Amino acid sequence: QVQLVQSGGEVAKPGASVKVSCKASGFTFTSYYIHWVRQAPGQGLEWMGWISPNSGGTKFAQKFQGRLTMTRDTSISTVYMDLTMLRSDDTAVYYCARDFPGRGSDYWGQGTLVTVSS
Amino acid sequence: DIVMTQSPDSLAVSLGERATINCKSSQSVLYSSNNKNYLAWYQQKSGQPPKQLIYWASTRQSGVPDRFSGSGSETDFTLTINSLQAEDVAVYYCQQYYVVPWTFGRGTRVEIK
């Protein structure tokens, strides 16, 4: 069965960086884009960007340009989301989600809570 | 960016009754090459990740009960939950995936009256 399993919660200081992983199984890793979406406490969903596990190509929301990196390791079917220069308003649950072409995000990871606090 | 406007923010419905959620996009999300609306609905229960209910505005994801239905085209969409069950208590989001950045509505909280 399709699964996306994310790394555990993180606590980081303002100005630091965080790297969250998302390990895929149950499907051909290189055939589906992976998106990252975040959700601040009590708030709605915010799309951050996508990565093509096949090519490594990425596309980010404008507000994250310069702070966000997405990479992948095809040998272990894992994508990574790296957010730098953290601020308190980056405190959120971060989700990875599989993109079924033309149908949106059909499978989601369990989420990773990133807390930014001094 | 395409702005997705959902209404209402919340609603309370009696068990067995119908819940209706509206979503309006600031521009059309109809993909002309295949005549599909690139609009999805997600359900998010407390403490869980979102779950896709509907894609192409009206196609139910596999395993989703048929009391959930989606309708609409271009800029105006509706999610209907017929015969509301206790397990349907959640926040529901619409999303356009027609163009990057993908954008979501602010969500509609559905509760039992």
CSV table of C-alpha atoms in Angstrom, one decimal:
chain,number,residue,atom,x,y,z
A,1,GLN,CA,0.0,0.0,0.0
A,2,VAL,CA,1.1,3.6,-0.6
A,3,GLN,CA,2.8,5.1,2.4
A,4,LEU,CA,4.6,8.3,3.1
A,5,VAL,CA,6.4,8.2,6.4
A,6,GLN,CA,7.9,11.4,7.8
A,7,SER,CA,10.6,12.1,10.3
A,8,GLY,CA,9.8,13.0,13.9
A,9,GLY,CA,9.1,16.4,15.4
A,10,GLU,CA,11.8,19.1,15.6
A,11,VAL,CA,12.5,22.0,17.9
A,12,ALA,CA,14.7,24.7,16.4
A,13,LYS,CA,15.8,28.2,17.4
A,14,PRO,CA,15.0,31.3,15.4
A,15,GLY,CA,17.5,31.7,12.6
A,16,ALA,CA,18.4,28.0,12.5
A,17,SER,CA,17.4,25.4,9.8
A,18,VAL,CA,15.3,22.3,9.9
A,19,LYS,CA,15.3,19.3,7.6
A,20,VAL,CA,12.3,17.0,7.4
A,21,SER,CA,12.3,13.7,5.5
A,22,CYS,CA,9.5,11.8,3.8
A,23,LYS,CA,10.1,8.2,2.9
A,24,ALA,CA,7.9,6.7,0.2
A,25,SER,CA,6.8,3.1,-0.3
A,26,GLY,CA,4.2,1.1,-2.1
A,27,PHE,CA,4.6,2.9,-5.5
A,28,THR,CA,7.3,3.8,-8.0
A,29,PHE,CA,9.1,6.6,-6.3
A,30,THR,CA,10.3,8.4,-9.4
A,31,SER,CA,6.9,8.5,-11.1
A,32,TYR,CA,5.1,10.9,-8.8
A,33,TYR,CA,5.9,14.5,-7.7
A,34,ILE,CA,6.0,15.1,-4.0
A,35,HIS,CA,4.5,18.3,-2.6
A,36,TRP,CA,5.0,19.9,0.8
A,37,VAL,CA,2.2,21.6,2.6
A,38,ARG,CA,2.3,23.2,6.0
A,39,GLN,CA,-0.3,24.0,8.6
A,40,ALA,CA,0.3,26.5,11.4
A,41,PRO,CA,-1.4,25.8,14.7
A,42,GLY,CA,-5.2,26.2,14.3
A,43,GLN,CA,-4.8,27.5,10.8
A,44,GLY,CA,-5.4,26.3,7.3
A,45,LEU,CA,-3.2,24.6,4.7
A,46,GLU,CA,-0.4,26.3,2.9
A,47,TRP,CA,1.3,24.9,-0.2
A,48,MET,CA,5.0,25.3,-0.1
A,49,GLY,CA,6.3,23.6,-3.3
A,50,TRP,CA,7.0,20.4,-5.1
A,51,ILE,CA,9.9,18.2,-6.1
A,52,SER,CA,10.2,15.7,-9.0
A,53,PRO,CA,11.9,12.6,-7.6
A,54,ASN,CA,12.9,11.7,-11.1
A,55,SER,CA,14.7,14.8,-12.2
A,56,GLY,CA,15.2,16.5,-8.8
A,57,GLY,CA,13.5,19.6,-10.3
A,58,THR,CA,11.6,21.8,-7.9
A,59,LYS,CA,9.1,24.6,-7.8
A,60,PHE,CA,8.4,26.7,-4.7
A,61,ALA,CA,5.8,29.2,-3.6
A,62,GLN,CA,7.2,32.7,-3.9
A,63,LYS,CA,7.2,33.4,-0.2
A,64,PHE,CA,9.7,30.6,0.4
A,65,GLN,CA,12.1,31.5,-2.3
A,66,GLY,CA,15.6,31.7,-0.9
A,67,ARG,CA,14.8,29.8,2.3
A,68,LEU,CA,13.5,26.5,1.0
A,69,THR,CA,15.3,23.6,-0.6
A,70,MET,CA,13.9,20.2,-1.6
A,71,THR,CA,16.1,17.2,-2.4
A,72,ARG,CA,15.7,13.5,-2.9
A,73,ASP,CA,17.6,10.3,-2.5
A,74,THR,CA,16.3,7.8,-5.0
A,75,SER,CA,18.3,4.9,-3.5
A,76,ILE,CA,16.1,5.1,-0.4
A,77,SER,CA,12.9,6.6,-1.9
A,78,THR,CA,13.1,9.6,0.3
A,79,VAL,CA,12.5,13.3,-0.2
A,80,TYR,CA,13.8,16.1,2.1
A,81,MET,CA,12.5,19.5,2.8
A,82,ASP,CA,15.0,22.0,4.2
A,83,LEU,CA,13.8,25.3,5.5
A,84,THR,CA,16.4,27.9,6.7
A,85,MET,CA,16.4,31.2,8.6
A,86,LEU,CA,13.5,29.9,10.7
A,87,ARG,CA,11.1,32.4,12.4
A,88,SER,CA,8.5,31.8,15.0
A,89,ASP,CA,5.8,31.9,12.4
A,90,ASP,CA,7.4,28.9,10.7
A,91,THR,CA,6.0,26.8,13.6
A,92,ALA,CA,3.7,24.4,11.9
A,93,VAL,CA,3.0,20.8,11.0
A,94,TYR,CA,4.7,20.0,7.7
A,95,TYR,CA,3.2,17.4,5.4
A,96,CYS,CA,4.5,15.7,2.4
A,97,ALA,CA,1.9,14.5,-0.1
A,98,ARG,CA,2.0,12.6,-3.4
A,99,ASP,CA,0.8,14.3,-6.5
A,100,PHE,CA,-1.3,12.0,-8.7
A,101,PRO,CA,-1.0,13.8,-12.1
A,102,GLY,CA,-4.1,15.8,-12.8
A,103,ARG,CA,-5.9,14.7,-9.6
A,104,GLY,CA,-4.2,16.6,-6.8
A,105,SER,CA,-2.7,15.1,-3.7
A,106,ASP,CA,-4.0,11.5,-3.1
A,107,TYR,CA,-1.7,10.3,-0.2
A,108,TRP,CA,-0.3,12.3,2.6
A,109,GLY,CA,2.4,11.7,5.2
A,110,GLN,CA,1.5,11.8,8.9
A,111,GLY,CA,2.9,15.2,9.4
A,112,THR,CA,6.0,16.6,11.3
A,113,LEU,CA,5.6,19.3,13.9
A,114,VAL,CA,8.4,21.9,13.7
A,115,THR,CA,8.5,24.2,16.6
A,116,VAL,CA,10.6,27.4,16.4
A,117,SER,CA,11.3,28.8,19.8
A,118,SER,CA,14.2,30.4,21.6
B,1,ASP,CA,-2.3,33.6,-7.3
B,2,ILE,CA,-5.8,32.0,-7.4
B,3,VAL,CA,-7.8,32.9,-4.3
B,4,MET,CA,-10.1,30.2,-3.0
B,5,THR,CA,-13.0,31.5,-1.0
B,6,GLN,CA,-15.0,29.0,1.1
B,7,SER,CA,-18.3,29.5,2.8
B,8,PRO,CA,-19.5,29.1,5.5
B,9,ASP,CA,-16.6,29.1,7.9
B,10,SER,CA,-18.5,26.6,10.0
B,11,LEU,CA,-21.8,24.9,10.1
B,12,ALA,CA,-23.7,22.6,12.5
B,13,VAL,CA,-26.0,19.9,11.0
B,14,SER,CA,-28.1,17.3,12.6
B,15,LEU,CA,-27.3,13.7,12.1
B,16,GLY,CA,-28.8,12.4,9.0
B,17,GLU,CA,-29.2,15.8,7.5
B,18,ARG,CA,-27.4,17.5,4.6
B,19,ALA,CA,-24.3,19.7,4.8
B,20,THR,CA,-23.4,22.0,1.9
B,21,ILE,CA,-20.1,23.8,1.5
B,22,ASN,CA,-19.3,26.3,-1.2
B,23,CYS,CA,-16.0,27.2,-2.8
B,24,LYS,CA,-15.4,30.0,-5.3
B,25,SER,CA,-12.1,30.4,-7.2
B,26,SER,CA,-10.9,33.9,-8.3
B,27,GLN,CA,-10.4,32.5,-11.8
B,28,SER,CA,-11.5,29.4,-13.8
B,29,VAL,CA,-9.8,26.1,-12.9
B,30,LEU,CA,-11.2,24.4,-16.0
B,31,TYR,CA,-8.5,22.7,-18.0
B,32,SER,CA,-9.7,23.1,-21.5
B,33,SER,CA,-7.6,20.3,-23.0
B,34,ASN,CA,-9.5,17.6,-21.1
B,35,ASN,CA,-12.5,19.6,-19.9
B,36,LYS,CA,-11.6,18.8,-16.3
B,37,ASN,CA,-11.9,21.1,-13.4
B,38,TYR,CA,-8.7,21.0,-11.3
B,39,LEU,CA,-10.5,21.3,-8.0
B,40,ALA,CA,-10.2,18.9,-5.1
B,41,TRP,CA,-11.9,18.6,-1.7
B,42,TYR,CA,-10.1,17.3,1.4
B,43,GLN,CA,-11.4,16.2,4.8
B,44,GLN,CA,-9.2,16.8,7.9
B,45,LYS,CA,-10.1,15.3,11.2
B,46,SER,CA,-8.6,16.5,14.4
B,47,GLY,CA,-4.9,15.5,14.7
B,48,GLN,CA,-4.8,13.8,11.3
B,49,PRO,CA,-3.5,14.7,7.9
B,50,PRO,CA,-5.9,15.8,5.2
B,51,LYS,CA,-7.6,13.0,3.2
B,52,GLN,CA,-8.6,13.6,-0.4
B,53,LEU,CA,-12.4,13.1,-0.9
B,54,ILE,CA,-12.9,14.5,-4.4
B,55,TYR,CA,-10.9,15.4,-7.4
B,56,TRP,CA,-11.8,16.9,-10.8
B,57,ALA,CA,-14.5,18.7,-8.8
B,58,SER,CA,-16.9,15.7,-8.8
B,59,THR,CA,-15.0,12.4,-8.9
B,60,ARG,CA,-14.9,10.5,-5.6
B,61,GLN,CA,-11.6,9.1,-4.5
B,62,SER,CA,-11.6,5.3,-4.1
B,63,GLY,CA,-13.2,4.2,-0.8
B,64,VAL,CA,-15.0,7.5,-0.1
B,65,PRO,CA,-18.6,7.0,0.8
B,66,ASP,CA,-21.2,8.0,-1.8
B,67,ARG,CA,-22.8,10.4,0.7
B,68,PHE,CA,-20.0,12.8,-0.3
B,69,SER,CA,-20.5,14.5,-3.7
B,70,GLY,CA,-18.9,17.4,-5.5
B,71,SER,CA,-20.3,19.6,-8.2
B,72,GLY,CA,-19.7,22.8,-10.0
B,73,SER,CA,-17.5,24.1,-12.8
B,74,GLU,CA,-15.0,26.9,-13.7
B,75,THR,CA,-15.2,29.1,-10.6
B,76,ASP,CA,-18.1,27.8,-8.4
B,77,PHE,CA,-18.0,24.5,-6.6
B,78,THR,CA,-20.0,22.7,-3.9
B,79,LEU,CA,-19.3,19.8,-1.6
B,80,THR,CA,-22.4,18.1,-0.3
B,81,ILE,CA,-22.5,15.6,2.5
B,82,ASN,CA,-25.8,13.8,2.4
B,83,SER,CA,-27.1,12.1,5.6
B,84,LEU,CA,-24.3,13.4,7.9
B,85,GLN,CA,-22.7,10.8,10.1
B,86,ALA,CA,-20.9,11.4,13.4
B,87,GLU,CA,-17.6,10.4,11.7
B,88,ASP,CA,-18.0,13.3,9.2
B,89,VAL,CA,-17.1,15.9,11.9
B,90,ALA,CA,-14.0,17.5,10.4
B,91,VAL,CA,-12.7,20.6,8.6
B,92,TYR,CA,-13.2,20.5,4.8
B,93,TYR,CA,-10.9,22.3,2.4
B,94,CYS,CA,-11.2,23.0,-1.3
B,95,GLN,CA,-8.0,23.3,-3.3
B,96,GLN,CA,-7.2,24.3,-6.8
B,97,TYR,CA,-4.3,22.5,-8.5
B,98,TYR,CA,-4.8,24.1,-11.9
B,99,VAL,CA,-1.8,26.4,-11.5
B,100,VAL,CA,1.2,26.9,-9.2
B,101,PRO,CA,1.0,28.0,-6.4
B,102,TRP,CA,-1.7,25.5,-5.5
B,103,THR,CA,-4.0,27.2,-3.1
B,104,PHE,CA,-6.6,26.1,-0.5
B,105,GLY,CA,-9.7,27.6,0.8
B,106,ARG,CA,-9.6,28.6,4.5
B,107,GLY,CA,-11.6,25.6,5.5
B,108,THR,CA,-15.2,24.9,6.7
B,109,ARG,CA,-15.7,23.2,10.1
B,110,VAL,CA,-18.6,20.8,10.2
B,111,GLU,CA,-20.1,19.9,13.5
B,112,ILE,CA,-23.1,18.0,14.8
B,113,LYS,CA,-26.1,20.1,15.9
